[in-house]
Amino acid sequence: MPKKMWYSLMAVLMIAVFVLSACTTPVATTQAPVATEVPPAAKAVEVFSWWTGGGEAAGLDAMIKVFSAKYPAITFNNAAVAGGAGTNARAVLATRLQAGDPPDSWQGHAGQELIGTYVKGGQIEPLNALYEEQGWLAVMPATLIPLISQDGNIYSVPVNIHRANVMWYNPKVLSDNGVAVPTTVDEWFAAMDTLKAAGVTPLALGEQWTQMHLMETVLLGTLGVDGYNGLWDGTTDWGSADVTKGLENFQKALTYANSDFASLSWQDAAQLVVNGNAAFNVMGDWAEGYFRELGKAPNTDYGWAPVPGSVGVFQFLSDSFVLAKGAPDAEAAKAWLTIAGSKEGQEAFNPVKGSICARTDCDKTLFGVYLQSAMDDWASNTVVGSLTHGVVANDSWKTEIDTALGLFVADQKVDVFQTALVAACKASGPCK
Ligand code: GAL
């Protein structure tokens, strides 16, 4: 056989052997796998709140710093939506929840807002395991736990305690006009008459939720603790003469307010006081976080006292964070909640935010003079809950009250307002 043919035959044979063996031999299992591995999903937590400015964002940022130092591998997505008391944010949140697109964790108020809305709607997860792991039951105020629990399940992590019934005042405006800090509703009205006659705006007020905030504190100041609490458990008659008196007092308080209140945010209104353009402002103590951010000094640029008629009462609310059912990243959300409930997270957040810790072991010396006084009052006063900030009424009841309030501010008819409030308690509250 010529050499050339011999080579050709050998080549054909070799190809045949190769093809045959490829068909019959299983793929070697020891061979290194092709690099198809997908990198692990990036960890991220989306946290929803309404803290976007005016002292509030600064508090949140301080806590995010603690979070990012502890969990550098988790991206923090700040989904805050602007607008005091969450009026805008909560509407956005409701739409997202309805669309099945929850943020991993969101801000909710301890009390009926949480229990009567998110728990009732099956939108959040219980956190008992996290509480156990972190030992939170031993350090969180015992009064708070029932307000975030149902049927033995704990549903949120409180980050703070705020006080709603604070009357901020400008010390110089009062002293220039010979006005003492009022402690009763009648003293307050007398002081505001004096100020009005002197050409000073007596009361700084803002948009609608701040009007509800004023109303609830005036109701508290008029009805006292039992009468006020009874509004929410059905033992105070919304149609009673006492409530009429409370509403008339609220109506009178409105007559002392700046005329452009409808268009002012809570920050705008609070600023009127520290700038010397108004004497009083009723606002929760997040206002103090704002005053400090503006560089104002306690007891010089602003003073504080309980809203007249509510001395010895701490009307509270608590911001808390939840774990969404179906959270896109539940593990990252739990990391966030761990920081929100921690001593370190709360000690960073609260002195800036203008609130006190929802823990009993925070270092008091980290807090300014106002917040130290709030801590003393929280420990010694009678504690009641806020309407505007979610403690005493669920969302549907609060919405009905809000609608009636809006009409009242326009038409000023106390009897019509009271009838609507009676109906609201029957429709969505405990009244029969
Ligand atoms: C409250 C909230 C406070 C503060 C305030 C004004 O509802 O609990 O933390 O943010 O609104 O925006």
Short mmCIF file of C-alpha atoms and ligand atoms in Angstrom, two decimals:
data_model
loop_
_atom_site.label_atom_id
_atom_site.label_comp_id
_atom_site.label_asym_id
_atom_site.label_seq_id
_atom_site.Cartn_x
_atom_site.Cartn_y
_atom_site.Cartn_z
CA MET A 1 0.00 0.00 0.00
CA PRO A 2 1.38 3.37 -0.91
CA LYS A 3 2.37 5.46 2.07
CA LYS A 4 -0.24 8.15 1.32
CA MET A 5 -3.15 5.67 1.34
CA TRP A 6 -1.85 4.12 4.57
CA TYR A 7 -1.97 7.49 6.29
CA SER A 8 -5.50 8.16 5.02
CA LEU A 9 -6.76 4.78 6.30
CA MET A 10 -5.23 5.40 9.73
CA ALA A 11 -6.86 8.84 9.91
CA VAL A 12 -10.32 7.45 9.07
CA LEU A 13 -9.89 4.69 11.67
CA MET A 14 -8.87 7.16 14.36
CA ILE A 15 -11.86 9.41 13.65
CA ALA A 16 -14.17 6.39 13.82
CA VAL A 17 -12.76 5.32 17.20
CA PHE A 18 -13.07 8.85 18.54
CA VAL A 19 -16.69 9.23 17.41
CA LEU A 20 -17.63 5.83 18.80
CA SER A 21 -16.07 6.48 22.17
CA ALA A 22 -17.72 9.88 22.40
CA CYS A 23 -21.10 8.21 21.88
CA THR A 24 -20.69 5.50 24.46
CA THR A 25 -18.48 6.97 27.20
CA PRO A 26 -20.36 8.91 29.90
CA VAL A 27 -19.09 12.49 30.53
CA ALA A 28 -16.32 12.30 33.08
CA THR A 29 -17.70 13.36 36.49
CA THR A 30 -14.36 14.58 37.76
CA GLN A 31 -14.10 17.20 35.08
CA ALA A 32 -14.27 20.79 36.47
CA PRO A 33 -17.75 22.25 35.84
CA VAL A 34 -18.04 25.04 33.37
CA ALA A 35 -18.20 28.38 35.24
CA THR A 36 -21.95 28.92 35.18
CA GLU A 37 -22.28 30.05 38.84
CA VAL A 38 -24.39 33.21 39.28
CA PRO A 39 -23.04 35.69 41.85
CA PRO A 40 -25.23 35.83 44.99
CA ALA A 41 -28.02 38.41 44.76
CA ALA A 42 -26.95 41.78 46.09
CA LYS A 43 -28.48 42.40 49.51
CA ALA A 44 -30.61 45.51 49.83
CA VAL A 45 -33.28 46.79 52.14
CA GLU A 46 -35.92 49.29 51.10
CA VAL A 47 -37.11 51.31 54.09
CA PHE A 48 -40.18 53.50 53.72
CA SER A 49 -40.89 56.50 55.95
CA TRP A 50 -41.86 60.18 55.77
CA TRP A 51 -38.68 61.53 57.24
CA THR A 52 -37.29 63.75 54.52
CA GLY A 53 -36.26 66.95 56.24
CA GLY A 54 -36.78 69.40 59.07
CA GLY A 55 -34.75 67.45 61.63
CA GLU A 56 -36.42 64.16 60.72
CA ALA A 57 -34.12 63.11 57.90
CA ALA A 58 -31.12 63.93 60.10
CA GLY A 59 -32.35 61.46 62.72
CA LEU A 60 -32.91 58.76 60.13
CA ASP A 61 -29.47 59.39 58.60
CA ALA A 62 -27.84 58.93 61.99
CA MET A 63 -29.47 55.51 62.31
CA ILE A 64 -28.60 54.56 58.72
CA LYS A 65 -24.97 55.28 59.57
CA VAL A 66 -25.08 52.76 62.40
CA PHE A 67 -26.78 50.27 60.07
CA SER A 68 -24.24 50.66 57.27
CA ALA A 69 -21.32 50.30 59.66
CA LYS A 70 -22.76 47.01 60.99
CA TYR A 71 -23.99 45.66 57.66
CA PRO A 72 -21.67 47.06 54.99
CA ALA A 73 -22.79 44.42 52.48
CA ILE A 74 -26.43 45.55 52.57
CA THR A 75 -27.48 48.54 50.50
CA PHE A 76 -29.91 50.84 52.28
CA ASN A 77 -32.58 52.16 49.94
CA ASN A 78 -34.22 55.15 51.55
CA ALA A 79 -37.76 55.30 50.15
CA ALA A 80 -38.94 58.26 52.24
CA VAL A 81 -41.84 60.29 50.84
CA ALA A 82 -42.11 63.92 52.00
CA GLY A 83 -45.01 65.26 54.03
CA GLY A 84 -45.52 65.71 57.77
CA ALA A 85 -47.31 62.99 59.75
CA GLY A 86 -47.09 60.72 56.73
CA THR A 87 -50.14 62.13 54.98
CA ASN A 88 -48.58 61.70 51.53
CA ALA A 89 -46.37 58.74 52.37
CA ARG A 90 -49.18 56.63 53.72
CA ALA A 91 -51.23 57.14 50.56
CA VAL A 92 -48.25 55.99 48.46
CA LEU A 93 -47.71 53.03 50.77
CA ALA A 94 -51.37 51.99 50.52
CA THR A 95 -51.13 51.98 46.73
CA ARG A 96 -47.96 49.90 46.81
CA LEU A 97 -49.43 47.40 49.25
CA GLN A 98 -52.50 47.06 47.10
CA ALA A 99 -50.33 46.42 44.06
CA GLY A 100 -48.40 43.69 45.92
CA ASP A 101 -45.23 45.77 45.86
CA PRO A 102 -44.35 46.32 49.53
CA PRO A 103 -41.16 47.96 50.70
CA ASP A 104 -39.20 45.56 52.93
CA SER A 105 -39.93 47.66 56.01
CA TRP A 106 -42.01 50.75 56.70
CA GLN A 107 -42.74 53.28 59.39
CA GLY A 108 -45.98 52.74 61.26
CA HIS A 109 -47.34 54.08 64.51
CA ALA A 110 -47.71 51.79 67.49
CA GLY A 111 -51.36 51.35 68.39
CA GLN A 112 -54.48 51.18 66.27
CA GLU A 113 -52.78 52.31 63.06
CA LEU A 114 -50.62 49.19 63.24
CA ILE A 115 -53.11 46.74 64.70
CA GLY A 116 -56.29 48.00 63.03
CA THR A 117 -54.70 48.51 59.64
CA TYR A 118 -51.60 46.49 58.79
CA VAL A 119 -52.15 43.53 61.13
CA LYS A 120 -55.83 43.43 60.25
CA GLY A 121 -54.92 43.53 56.56
CA GLY A 122 -52.46 40.64 56.96
CA GLN A 123 -49.69 42.85 55.54
CA ILE A 124 -46.93 42.35 58.11
CA GLU A 125 -45.04 39.51 59.75
CA PRO A 126 -44.78 38.78 63.49
CA LEU A 127 -41.36 39.44 64.97
CA ASN A 128 -41.39 37.33 68.14
CA ALA A 129 -38.24 35.43 67.18
CA LEU A 130 -36.31 38.67 66.69
CA TYR A 131 -37.56 39.97 70.05
CA GLU A 132 -36.36 36.79 71.73
CA GLU A 133 -33.03 36.78 69.97
CA GLN A 134 -32.39 40.46 70.84
CA GLY A 135 -33.79 40.29 74.39
CA TRP A 136 -36.00 43.32 73.66
CA LEU A 137 -38.80 42.42 76.06
CA ALA A 138 -36.44 43.15 78.94
CA VAL A 139 -35.55 46.65 77.71
CA MET A 140 -38.58 48.01 75.89
CA PRO A 141 -41.26 49.85 77.90
CA ALA A 142 -43.87 47.34 79.07
CA THR A 143 -46.67 49.79 78.22
CA LEU A 144 -45.67 49.73 74.58
CA ILE A 145 -45.71 45.99 73.90
CA PRO A 146 -49.52 45.52 74.01
CA LEU A 147 -49.87 48.33 71.47
CA ILE A 148 -47.80 46.45 68.93
CA SER A 149 -49.12 42.98 69.68
CA GLN A 150 -52.09 40.84 68.83
CA ASP A 151 -52.84 37.27 69.91
CA GLY A 152 -49.35 36.84 71.36
CA ASN A 153 -47.60 38.07 68.23
CA ILE A 154 -45.44 41.19 68.28
CA TYR A 155 -45.63 43.08 65.02
CA SER A 156 -43.19 45.97 64.97
CA VAL A 157 -40.01 47.44 66.36
CA PRO A 158 -40.52 50.81 68.06
CA VAL A 159 -37.67 53.26 67.59
CA ASN A 160 -38.90 56.09 69.80
CA ILE A 161 -41.44 57.75 72.05
CA HIS A 162 -42.69 61.17 70.95
CA ARG A 163 -44.82 63.56 72.95
CA ALA A 164 -47.78 65.16 71.15
CA ASN A 165 -49.14 67.57 73.79
CA VAL A 166 -46.33 70.10 73.76
CA MET A 167 -46.96 73.82 73.58
CA TRP A 168 -43.85 75.54 72.22
CA TYR A 169 -43.51 79.21 72.92
CA ASN A 170 -41.19 82.10 72.28
CA PRO A 171 -39.93 83.24 75.72
CA LYS A 172 -39.09 86.77 74.55
CA VAL A 173 -42.44 87.35 72.85
CA LEU A 174 -44.19 86.29 76.07
CA SER A 175 -42.03 88.41 78.38
CA ASP A 176 -42.17 91.46 76.07
CA ASN A 177 -45.94 91.31 76.39
CA GLY A 178 -46.07 90.53 80.10
CA VAL A 179 -47.56 87.09 79.48
CA ALA A 180 -46.85 84.12 81.78
CA VAL A 181 -46.79 80.56 80.47
CA PRO A 182 -50.44 79.41 80.74
CA THR A 183 -51.33 76.11 82.39
CA THR A 184 -55.12 76.06 81.93
CA VAL A 185 -57.20 76.55 78.80
CA ASP A 186 -58.73 79.75 80.21
CA GLU A 187 -55.29 81.18 81.06
CA TRP A 188 -54.19 80.33 77.55
CA PHE A 189 -57.08 82.17 75.92
CA ALA A 190 -56.50 85.20 78.21
CA ALA A 191 -52.81 85.21 77.24
CA MET A 192 -53.68 84.98 73.55
CA ASP A 193 -56.19 87.86 73.91
CA THR A 194 -53.39 90.02 75.32
CA LEU A 195 -51.02 89.03 72.52
CA LYS A 196 -53.62 89.59 69.83
CA ALA A 197 -54.37 93.06 71.19
CA ALA A 198 -50.64 93.80 71.01
CA GLY A 199 -50.57 92.85 67.33
CA VAL A 200 -48.72 89.56 67.86
CA THR A 201 -49.91 86.34 66.15
CA PRO A 202 -50.82 84.30 69.23
CA LEU A 203 -50.88 80.80 67.71
CA ALA A 204 -48.90 79.37 64.79
CA LEU A 205 -50.82 76.71 62.87
CA GLY A 206 -50.31 74.72 59.67
CA GLU A 207 -52.03 72.32 57.26
CA GLN A 208 -54.91 70.01 58.14
CA TRP A 209 -53.15 67.29 60.10
CA THR A 210 -51.67 69.94 62.40
CA GLN A 211 -55.23 71.15 63.00
CA MET A 212 -56.23 67.64 64.06
CA HIS A 213 -53.17 67.60 66.29
CA LEU A 214 -54.31 70.86 67.90
CA MET A 215 -57.85 69.54 68.26
CA GLU A 216 -56.84 66.35 70.07
CA THR A 217 -54.69 68.24 72.54
CA VAL A 218 -57.46 70.79 73.22
CA LEU A 219 -59.92 67.92 73.75
CA LEU A 220 -57.45 66.39 76.19
CA GLY A 221 -57.00 69.74 77.95
CA THR A 222 -60.76 70.21 78.23
CA LEU A 223 -61.95 66.67 79.02
CA GLY A 224 -59.06 65.51 81.22
CA VAL A 225 -57.50 62.05 81.09
CA ASP A 226 -60.59 59.93 81.74
CA GLY A 227 -62.85 61.93 79.47
CA TYR A 228 -60.25 61.88 76.70
CA ASN A 229 -59.51 58.17 77.00
CA GLY A 230 -63.25 57.49 77.01
CA LEU A 231 -63.54 58.96 73.52
CA TRP A 232 -61.56 56.01 72.24
CA ASP A 233 -63.00 53.17 74.31
CA GLY A 234 -66.64 54.22 74.03
CA THR A 235 -67.13 55.40 77.63
CA THR A 236 -67.24 59.13 76.77
CA ASP A 237 -70.30 60.17 74.82
CA TRP A 238 -69.21 62.05 71.71
CA GLY A 239 -72.56 63.83 71.83
CA SER A 240 -72.12 65.08 75.42
CA ALA A 241 -71.96 68.68 76.62
CA ASP A 242 -68.33 68.11 77.68
CA VAL A 243 -67.35 67.26 74.11
CA THR A 244 -69.30 70.30 72.88
CA LYS A 245 -67.19 72.40 75.25
CA GLY A 246 -63.99 70.78 73.93
CA LEU A 247 -64.99 71.53 70.35
CA GLU A 248 -65.90 75.11 71.22
CA ASN A 249 -62.49 75.52 72.83
CA PHE A 250 -60.89 74.17 69.68
CA GLN A 251 -62.94 76.60 67.61
CA LYS A 252 -61.83 79.46 69.83
CA ALA A 253 -58.18 78.38 69.58
CA LEU A 254 -58.47 78.58 65.78
CA THR A 255 -59.41 82.27 66.05
CA TYR A 256 -55.90 83.01 67.36
CA ALA A 257 -54.12 81.34 64.45
CA ASN A 258 -52.29 82.87 61.48
CA SER A 259 -54.75 83.26 58.60
CA ASP A 260 -52.59 81.38 56.07
CA PHE A 261 -52.50 78.18 58.12
CA ALA A 262 -53.93 75.96 55.36
CA SER A 263 -50.81 76.44 53.25
CA LEU A 264 -48.13 76.00 55.92
CA SER A 265 -46.26 72.80 56.75
CA TRP A 266 -45.61 71.96 60.40
CA GLN A 267 -42.06 73.26 59.95
CA ASP A 268 -43.33 76.58 58.56
CA ALA A 269 -45.67 76.99 61.52
CA ALA A 270 -43.09 75.97 64.14
CA GLN A 271 -40.59 78.34 62.62
CA LEU A 272 -42.92 81.31 63.20
CA VAL A 273 -42.38 80.78 66.93
CA VAL A 274 -38.59 80.46 66.97
CA ASN A 275 -38.31 83.42 64.60
CA GLY A 276 -40.40 85.59 66.92
CA ASN A 277 -43.34 85.89 64.52
CA ALA A 278 -45.83 84.05 66.73
CA ALA A 279 -46.09 83.24 70.42
CA PHE A 280 -47.30 79.61 70.64
CA ASN A 281 -47.33 76.47 68.52
CA VAL A 282 -48.81 73.13 69.50
CA MET A 283 -46.69 70.40 67.93
CA GLY A 284 -45.10 67.09 68.80
CA ASP A 285 -41.54 67.13 70.00
CA TRP A 286 -40.11 66.40 66.55
CA ALA A 287 -40.33 70.21 66.45
CA GLU A 288 -37.44 70.26 68.89
CA GLY A 289 -35.30 68.25 66.48
CA TYR A 290 -36.14 70.89 63.88
CA PHE A 291 -35.33 73.83 66.19
CA ARG A 292 -31.96 72.32 66.97
CA GLU A 293 -31.27 71.74 63.29
CA LEU A 294 -32.01 75.45 62.77
CA GLY A 295 -29.39 76.23 65.41
CA LYS A 296 -31.92 77.54 67.93
CA ALA A 297 -31.24 77.31 71.65
CA PRO A 298 -33.56 75.77 74.24
CA ASN A 299 -34.95 78.16 76.85
CA THR A 300 -33.76 81.11 74.77
CA ASP A 301 -35.27 80.78 71.31
CA TYR A 302 -37.96 78.38 72.45
CA GLY A 303 -39.59 77.20 75.64
CA TRP A 304 -42.06 74.37 76.19
CA ALA A 305 -44.89 73.35 78.46
CA PRO A 306 -47.70 70.80 78.31
CA VAL A 307 -50.66 72.05 76.26
CA PRO A 308 -52.83 74.00 78.75
CA GLY A 309 -55.14 71.73 80.68
CA SER A 310 -52.85 68.71 80.24
CA VAL A 311 -50.20 69.31 82.90
CA GLY A 312 -49.08 65.95 84.28
CA VAL A 313 -50.21 64.10 81.14
CA PHE A 314 -47.89 62.69 78.48
CA GLN A 315 -49.82 62.22 75.24
CA PHE A 316 -47.60 59.86 73.37
CA LEU A 317 -47.00 58.18 70.05
CA SER A 318 -44.32 55.83 68.87
CA ASP A 319 -42.75 55.36 65.46
CA SER A 320 -42.10 51.74 64.73
CA PHE A 321 -40.86 49.68 61.80
CA VAL A 322 -42.42 46.53 60.43
CA LEU A 323 -41.44 43.55 58.33
CA ALA A 324 -43.56 43.30 55.19
CA LYS A 325 -45.29 40.04 54.36
CA GLY A 326 -43.62 39.09 51.08
CA ALA A 327 -40.69 41.43 51.72
CA PRO A 328 -38.34 41.28 48.71
CA ASP A 329 -35.40 40.81 51.09
CA ALA A 330 -36.62 39.65 54.50
CA GLU A 331 -33.11 38.94 55.77
CA ALA A 332 -31.90 42.44 54.98
CA ALA A 333 -35.10 43.82 56.53
CA LYS A 334 -34.39 41.90 59.75
CA ALA A 335 -30.90 43.38 59.82
CA TRP A 336 -32.47 46.85 59.60
CA LEU A 337 -34.98 46.02 62.34
CA THR A 338 -32.14 44.75 64.53
CA ILE A 339 -30.52 48.19 64.33
CA ALA A 340 -33.84 50.01 64.78
CA GLY A 341 -34.40 48.21 68.06
CA SER A 342 -30.82 48.39 69.29
CA LYS A 343 -29.41 50.66 71.98
CA GLU A 344 -26.79 51.95 69.55
CA GLY A 345 -29.31 52.68 66.79
CA GLN A 346 -31.71 54.43 69.14
CA GLU A 347 -29.00 56.45 70.85
CA ALA A 348 -27.90 57.73 67.45
CA PHE A 349 -31.40 58.42 66.18
CA ASN A 350 -33.38 59.91 69.05
CA PRO A 351 -31.25 62.82 70.31
CA VAL A 352 -31.33 64.17 66.73
CA LYS A 353 -34.93 63.31 65.93
CA GLY A 354 -36.28 64.99 69.06
CA SER A 355 -37.67 61.87 70.70
CA ILE A 356 -36.72 59.60 73.56
CA CYS A 357 -35.73 55.96 73.22
CA ALA A 358 -38.26 53.18 73.12
CA ARG A 359 -35.79 51.43 75.43
CA THR A 360 -35.17 51.91 79.11
CA ASP A 361 -31.37 51.72 78.94
CA CYS A 362 -30.35 54.68 76.75
CA ASP A 363 -27.69 57.03 78.09
CA LYS A 364 -29.56 60.14 79.28
CA THR A 365 -26.49 62.35 78.95
CA LEU A 366 -26.63 62.01 75.16
CA PHE A 367 -29.87 64.00 75.15
CA GLY A 368 -30.47 67.76 75.38
CA VAL A 369 -32.30 69.56 78.14
CA TYR A 370 -35.76 69.31 76.53
CA LEU A 371 -35.50 65.56 75.91
CA GLN A 372 -34.20 64.96 79.42
CA SER A 373 -37.33 66.66 80.72
CA ALA A 374 -39.43 64.51 78.38
CA MET A 375 -37.80 61.39 79.83
CA ASP A 376 -38.71 62.50 83.35
CA ASP A 377 -42.30 63.22 82.29
CA TRP A 378 -42.63 59.92 80.42
CA ALA A 379 -41.58 58.14 83.61
CA SER A 380 -43.84 60.12 85.98
CA ASN A 381 -46.89 61.43 84.05
CA THR A 382 -50.17 59.77 83.15
CA VAL A 383 -49.73 58.42 79.63
CA VAL A 384 -52.47 58.70 76.99
CA GLY A 385 -52.35 58.10 73.23
CA SER A 386 -52.52 60.37 70.18
CA LEU A 387 -55.23 60.33 67.51
CA THR A 388 -53.35 62.09 64.70
CA HIS A 389 -50.37 59.79 65.13
CA GLY A 390 -52.07 56.45 65.11
CA VAL A 391 -52.38 55.32 68.72
CA VAL A 392 -56.08 55.49 69.59
CA ALA A 393 -58.05 55.07 66.36
CA ASN A 394 -57.69 52.89 63.30
CA ASP A 395 -57.31 54.44 59.88
CA SER A 396 -60.95 54.35 58.85
CA TRP A 397 -62.15 56.09 62.03
CA LYS A 398 -59.39 58.65 61.81
CA THR A 399 -60.24 59.33 58.16
CA GLU A 400 -63.88 60.00 59.06
CA ILE A 401 -62.83 62.38 61.83
CA ASP A 402 -60.47 64.08 59.41
CA THR A 403 -63.20 64.59 56.81
CA ALA A 404 -65.53 66.10 59.42
CA LEU A 405 -62.70 68.31 60.65
CA GLY A 406 -62.02 69.64 57.16
CA LEU A 407 -65.68 70.62 56.78
CA PHE A 408 -65.72 72.20 60.24
CA VAL A 409 -62.69 74.38 59.62
CA ALA A 410 -64.52 75.69 56.54
CA ASP A 411 -68.05 76.12 57.94
CA GLN A 412 -67.33 76.59 61.68
CA LYS A 413 -70.53 74.76 62.69
CA VAL A 414 -69.83 73.02 66.00
CA ASP A 415 -73.19 71.19 66.08
CA VAL A 416 -72.72 69.75 62.59
CA PHE A 417 -69.16 68.75 63.48
CA GLN A 418 -70.24 67.05 66.68
CA THR A 419 -73.01 65.12 64.90
CA ALA A 420 -70.45 63.89 62.37
CA LEU A 421 -68.09 62.82 65.17
CA VAL A 422 -70.88 60.88 66.88
CA ALA A 423 -71.60 59.12 63.58
CA ALA A 424 -67.90 58.38 62.99
CA CYS A 425 -67.58 56.66 66.37
CA LYS A 426 -70.64 54.55 65.56
CA ALA A 427 -69.44 53.66 62.08
CA SER A 428 -65.80 52.84 62.81
CA GLY A 429 -65.19 53.18 66.54
CA PRO A 430 -66.49 51.42 69.64
CA CYS A 431 -69.79 53.40 69.93
CA LYS A 432 -73.01 51.47 69.58
C1 GAL B 1 -45.50 61.86 63.13
C2 GAL B 1 -44.31 60.96 63.33
C3 GAL B 1 -43.16 61.76 63.78
C4 GAL B 1 -42.93 62.92 62.87
C5 GAL B 1 -44.21 63.69 62.61
C6 GAL B 1 -44.09 64.83 61.65
O1 GAL B 1 -46.60 61.14 62.68
O2 GAL B 1 -44.63 60.00 64.27
O3 GAL B 1 -42.02 60.95 63.82
O4 GAL B 1 -42.39 62.46 61.74
O5 GAL B 1 -45.19 62.84 62.18
O6 GAL B 1 -43.77 64.42 60.38
#
